[in-house]
Coordinates of C-alpha atoms in Angstrom, one line a residue:
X230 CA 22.1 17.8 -18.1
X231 CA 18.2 18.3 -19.1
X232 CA 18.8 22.2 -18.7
X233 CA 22.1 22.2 -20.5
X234 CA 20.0 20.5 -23.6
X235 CA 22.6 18.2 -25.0
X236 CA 19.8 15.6 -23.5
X237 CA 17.3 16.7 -26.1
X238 CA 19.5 15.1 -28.9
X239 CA 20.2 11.7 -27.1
X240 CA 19.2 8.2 -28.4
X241 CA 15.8 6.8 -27.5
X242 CA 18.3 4.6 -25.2
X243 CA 20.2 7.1 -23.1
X244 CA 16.8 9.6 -22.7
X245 CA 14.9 6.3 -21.5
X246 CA 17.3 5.7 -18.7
X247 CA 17.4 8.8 -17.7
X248 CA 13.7 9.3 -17.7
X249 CA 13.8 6.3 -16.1
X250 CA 16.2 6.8 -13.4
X251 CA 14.8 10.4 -12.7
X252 CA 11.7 8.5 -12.0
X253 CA 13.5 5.9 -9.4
X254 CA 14.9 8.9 -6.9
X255 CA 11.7 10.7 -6.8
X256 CA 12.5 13.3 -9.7
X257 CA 8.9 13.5 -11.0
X258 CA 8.2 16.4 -12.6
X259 CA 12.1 16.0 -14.4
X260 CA 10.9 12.8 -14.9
X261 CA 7.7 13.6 -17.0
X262 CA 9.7 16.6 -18.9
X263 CA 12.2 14.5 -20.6
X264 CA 9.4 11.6 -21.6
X265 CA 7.4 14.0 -22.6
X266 CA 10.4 15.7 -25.1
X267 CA 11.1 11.6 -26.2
X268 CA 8.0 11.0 -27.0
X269 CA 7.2 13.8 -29.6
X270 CA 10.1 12.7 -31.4
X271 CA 10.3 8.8 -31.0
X272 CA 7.9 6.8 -33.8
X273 CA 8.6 3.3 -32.5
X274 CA 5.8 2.0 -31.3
X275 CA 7.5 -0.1 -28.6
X276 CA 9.8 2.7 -27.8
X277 CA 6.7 5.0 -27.1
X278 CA 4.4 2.8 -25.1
X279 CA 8.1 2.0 -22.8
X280 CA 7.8 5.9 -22.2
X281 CA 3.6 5.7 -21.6
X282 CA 4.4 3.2 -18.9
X283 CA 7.0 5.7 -17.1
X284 CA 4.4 8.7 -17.8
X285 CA 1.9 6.6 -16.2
X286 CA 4.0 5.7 -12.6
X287 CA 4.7 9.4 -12.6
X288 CA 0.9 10.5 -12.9
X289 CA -0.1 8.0 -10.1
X290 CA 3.0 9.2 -8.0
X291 CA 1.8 12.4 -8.4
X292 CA -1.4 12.1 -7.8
X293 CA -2.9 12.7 -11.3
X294 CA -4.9 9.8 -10.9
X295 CA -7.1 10.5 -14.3
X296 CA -4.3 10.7 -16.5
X297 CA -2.9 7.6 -15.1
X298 CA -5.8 5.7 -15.4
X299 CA -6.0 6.9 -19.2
X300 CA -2.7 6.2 -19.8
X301 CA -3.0 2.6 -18.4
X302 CA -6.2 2.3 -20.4
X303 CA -4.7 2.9 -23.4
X304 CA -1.8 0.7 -23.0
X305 CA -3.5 -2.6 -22.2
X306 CA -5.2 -2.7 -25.5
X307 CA -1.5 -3.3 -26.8
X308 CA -0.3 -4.5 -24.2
X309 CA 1.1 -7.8 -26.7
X310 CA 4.0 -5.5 -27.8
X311 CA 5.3 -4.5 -24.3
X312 CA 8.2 -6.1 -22.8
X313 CA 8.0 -8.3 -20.2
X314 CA 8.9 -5.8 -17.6
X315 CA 6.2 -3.6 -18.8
X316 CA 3.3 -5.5 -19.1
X317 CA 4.7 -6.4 -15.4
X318 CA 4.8 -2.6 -14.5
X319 CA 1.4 -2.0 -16.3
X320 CA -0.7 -4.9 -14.4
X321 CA 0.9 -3.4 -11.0
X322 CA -0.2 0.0 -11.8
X323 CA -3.7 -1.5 -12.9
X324 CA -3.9 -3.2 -9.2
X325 CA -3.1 0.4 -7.3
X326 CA -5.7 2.3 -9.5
X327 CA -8.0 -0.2 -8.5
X328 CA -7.0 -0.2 -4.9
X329 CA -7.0 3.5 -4.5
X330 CA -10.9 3.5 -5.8
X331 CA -11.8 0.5 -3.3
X332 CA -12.6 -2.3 -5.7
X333 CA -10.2 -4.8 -3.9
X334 CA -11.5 -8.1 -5.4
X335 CA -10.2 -6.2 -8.7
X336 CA -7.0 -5.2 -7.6
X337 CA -6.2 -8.5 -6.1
X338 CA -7.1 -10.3 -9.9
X339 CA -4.4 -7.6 -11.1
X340 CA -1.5 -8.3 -8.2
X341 CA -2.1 -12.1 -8.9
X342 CA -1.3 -11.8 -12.6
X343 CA 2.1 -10.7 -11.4
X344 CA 2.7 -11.9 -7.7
X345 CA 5.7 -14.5 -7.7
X346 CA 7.2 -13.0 -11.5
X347 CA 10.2 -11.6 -10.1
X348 CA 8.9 -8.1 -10.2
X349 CA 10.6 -5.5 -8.9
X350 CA 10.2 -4.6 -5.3
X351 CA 8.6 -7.9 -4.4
X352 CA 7.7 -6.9 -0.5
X353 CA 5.7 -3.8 -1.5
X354 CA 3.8 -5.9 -4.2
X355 CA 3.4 -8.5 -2.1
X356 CA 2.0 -6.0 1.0
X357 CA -0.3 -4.3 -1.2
X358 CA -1.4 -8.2 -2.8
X359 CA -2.0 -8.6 1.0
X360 CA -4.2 -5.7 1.7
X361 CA -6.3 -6.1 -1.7
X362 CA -7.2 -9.7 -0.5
X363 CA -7.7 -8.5 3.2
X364 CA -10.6 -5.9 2.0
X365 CA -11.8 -8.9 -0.4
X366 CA -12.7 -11.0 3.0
X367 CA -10.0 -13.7 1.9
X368 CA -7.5 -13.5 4.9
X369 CA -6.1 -16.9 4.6
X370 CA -4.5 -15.8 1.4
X371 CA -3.9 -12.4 2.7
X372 CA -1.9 -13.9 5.2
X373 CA 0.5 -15.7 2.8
X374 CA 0.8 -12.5 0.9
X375 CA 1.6 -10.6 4.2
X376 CA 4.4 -13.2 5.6
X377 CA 5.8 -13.1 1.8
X378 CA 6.2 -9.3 2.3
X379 CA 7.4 -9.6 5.7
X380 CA 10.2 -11.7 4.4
X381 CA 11.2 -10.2 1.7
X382 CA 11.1 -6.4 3.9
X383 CA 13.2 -8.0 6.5
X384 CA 16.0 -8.6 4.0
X385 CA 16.5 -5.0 4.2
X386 CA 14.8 -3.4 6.6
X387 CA 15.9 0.2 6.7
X388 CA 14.4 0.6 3.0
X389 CA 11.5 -1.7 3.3
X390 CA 10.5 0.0 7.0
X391 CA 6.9 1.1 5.8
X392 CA 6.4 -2.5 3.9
X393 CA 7.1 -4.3 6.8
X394 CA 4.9 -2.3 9.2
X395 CA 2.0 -2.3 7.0
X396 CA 2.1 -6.1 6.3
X397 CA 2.5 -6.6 10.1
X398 CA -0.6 -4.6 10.7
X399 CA -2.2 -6.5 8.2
X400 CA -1.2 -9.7 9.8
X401 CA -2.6 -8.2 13.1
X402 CA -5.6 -6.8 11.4
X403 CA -6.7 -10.5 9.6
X404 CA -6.1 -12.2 13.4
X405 CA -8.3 -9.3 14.5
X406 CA -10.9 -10.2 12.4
X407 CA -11.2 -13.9 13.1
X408 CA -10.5 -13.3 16.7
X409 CA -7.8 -14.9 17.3
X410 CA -6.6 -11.7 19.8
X411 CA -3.1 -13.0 21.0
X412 CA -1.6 -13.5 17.6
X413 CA -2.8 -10.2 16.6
X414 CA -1.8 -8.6 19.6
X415 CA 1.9 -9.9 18.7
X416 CA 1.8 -9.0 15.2
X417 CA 0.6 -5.1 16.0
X418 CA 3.0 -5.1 18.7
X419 CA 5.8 -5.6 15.8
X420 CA 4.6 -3.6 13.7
X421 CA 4.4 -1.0 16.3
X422 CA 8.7 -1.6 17.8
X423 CA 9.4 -1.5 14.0
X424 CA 8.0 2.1 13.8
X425 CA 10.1 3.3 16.9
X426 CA 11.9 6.3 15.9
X427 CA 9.6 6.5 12.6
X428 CA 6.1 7.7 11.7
X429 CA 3.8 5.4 13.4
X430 CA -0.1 4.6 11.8
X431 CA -2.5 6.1 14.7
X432 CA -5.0 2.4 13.1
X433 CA -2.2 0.3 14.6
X434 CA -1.9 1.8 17.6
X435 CA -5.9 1.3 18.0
X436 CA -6.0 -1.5 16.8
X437 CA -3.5 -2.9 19.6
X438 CA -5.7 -1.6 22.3
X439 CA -8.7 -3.3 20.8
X440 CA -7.1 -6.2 20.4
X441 CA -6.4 -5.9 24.5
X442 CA -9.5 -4.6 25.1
X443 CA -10.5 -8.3 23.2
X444 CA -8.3 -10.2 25.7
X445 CA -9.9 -8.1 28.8
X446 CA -6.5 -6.5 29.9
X447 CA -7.7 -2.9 29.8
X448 CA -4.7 -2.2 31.9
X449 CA -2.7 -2.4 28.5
X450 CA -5.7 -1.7 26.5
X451 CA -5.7 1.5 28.5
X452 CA -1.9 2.5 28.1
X453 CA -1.8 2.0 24.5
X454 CA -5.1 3.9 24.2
X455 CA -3.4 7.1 26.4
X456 CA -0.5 6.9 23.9
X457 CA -2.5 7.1 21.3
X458 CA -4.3 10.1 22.5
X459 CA -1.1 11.6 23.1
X460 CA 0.6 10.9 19.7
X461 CA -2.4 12.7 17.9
X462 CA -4.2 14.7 20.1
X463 CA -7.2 14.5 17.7
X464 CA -10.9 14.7 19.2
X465 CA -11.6 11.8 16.3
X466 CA -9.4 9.4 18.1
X467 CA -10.6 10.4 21.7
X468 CA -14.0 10.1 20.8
X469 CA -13.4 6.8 18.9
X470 CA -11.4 5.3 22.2
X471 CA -14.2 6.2 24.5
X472 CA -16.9 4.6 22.8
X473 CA -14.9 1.4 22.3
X474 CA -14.3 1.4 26.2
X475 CA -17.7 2.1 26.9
X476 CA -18.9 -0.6 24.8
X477 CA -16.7 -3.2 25.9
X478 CA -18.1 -2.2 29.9
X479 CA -21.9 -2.6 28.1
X480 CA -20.9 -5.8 26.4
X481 CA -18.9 -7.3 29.7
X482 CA -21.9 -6.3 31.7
X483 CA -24.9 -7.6 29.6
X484 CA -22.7 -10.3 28.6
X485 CA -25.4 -13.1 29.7
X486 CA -28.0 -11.8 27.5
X487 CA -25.9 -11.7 24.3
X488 CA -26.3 -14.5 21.6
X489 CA -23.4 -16.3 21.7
X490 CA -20.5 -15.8 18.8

């Protein structure tokens, strides 16, 4: 319809949705073309800043993290006269630019503003909420963010597949961390059947082994490890899984002359 131009005389209305919807299927680059034709036309303030906020999700999508981060820059200095959906959209995009440059405390400040708002796609806010407050050493609340995402993915499962592996990683990944091995264990083991047929993270596969390698079962520590090395056949994980069997046999053998944990 773009091509045929009759799109290029629509109301603010119609081109927004379409924009908008173009956007939604993973049409970026259509996406950007027809905000971009709205917006040297449209004088509404409101109208135009709606349109920023698209331009901005399509710039992150797309990897142009610069202009995104201008974009969303711009817009929170008015952000008073967006809509409530928006401002919602806004703080979300404000969280991933923050998580994609590592300042997690940051990003969870921005997920928090929103978190329980009735956004859209709840489990994938709530997932990256999760991961923001794992990387901020606050795993109690990560957890709760987690199990919110893991709830909300399992209501569909066939589009929230990559949610609900990720947050059960990040369940195993906080037990990991305060050592409590068996419950980790479980959760990476989840996250890892959930991924059957799918792409599966190489770290969660690691992850497991260490986690057995934790409970001295190198038998299963061992089997996940040689399916690991087969899944990537990458020196970098080879490497990695030898030195973290080797220093489990130095730590199991000098055991007695460790400082207690």
């Amino acid at each position: 319809a773009y091509e045929g131009a009759w799109v290029k005389s629509v109301d603010f209305e119609t081109g927004y949705r379409i924009a908008d919807s173009l956007r939604r299927v993973g049409l970026y680059r259509e996406a950007h073309r027809v905000a971009d034709h709205l917006l040297m036309t449209e004088r509404d303030a409101r109208n135009r800043n709606a349109l920023l906020v698209i331009a901005a999700d399509v710039n992150y999508r797309e990897r142009h993290y610069d202009e995104a981060e201008r974009i969303v820059t711009e817009l929170s200095r008015q952000a008073a006269i967006l809509d409530r959906e928006d401002r919602q959209a806004l703080q979300r995009l404000q969280g991933d630019l923050y998580m994609r440059k590592g300042q997690y405390p940051k990003a969870a400040a921005s997920y928090a503003e929103i978190a329980g708002a009735g956004v859209a796609d709840e489990a994938s806010l709530h997932r990256s909420y999760g991961i923001a407050l794992r990387f901020s050493e606050a795993c109690p609340s990560a957890l709760q963010q987690f199990q919110l995402a893991i709830r909300q993915a399992e209501k569909n499962k066939a589009a929230n597949s990559q949610v609900l592996q990720d947050s059960l990683a990040g369940v195993g990944d906080c037990h990991l961390q305060t050592r409590k091995y068996t419950e980790a264990v479980a959760a990476y083991k989840q996250a890892v059947e959930t991924a059957q047929g799918g792409s599966q993270n190489p770290w969660t596969l690691y992850h497991l082994g260490k986690g057995y390698v934790e409970m001295k079962n190198l038998n299963e520590a061992n089997r996940v490890f040689s399916e690991l090395k087969v899944r990537t056949g990458d020196d970098f994980w080879n490497k990695t899984i030898d030195y973290t069997l080797s220093e489990a046999a130095w730590t199991e053998k000098y055991r007695k002359y460790l400082p207690a944990k």
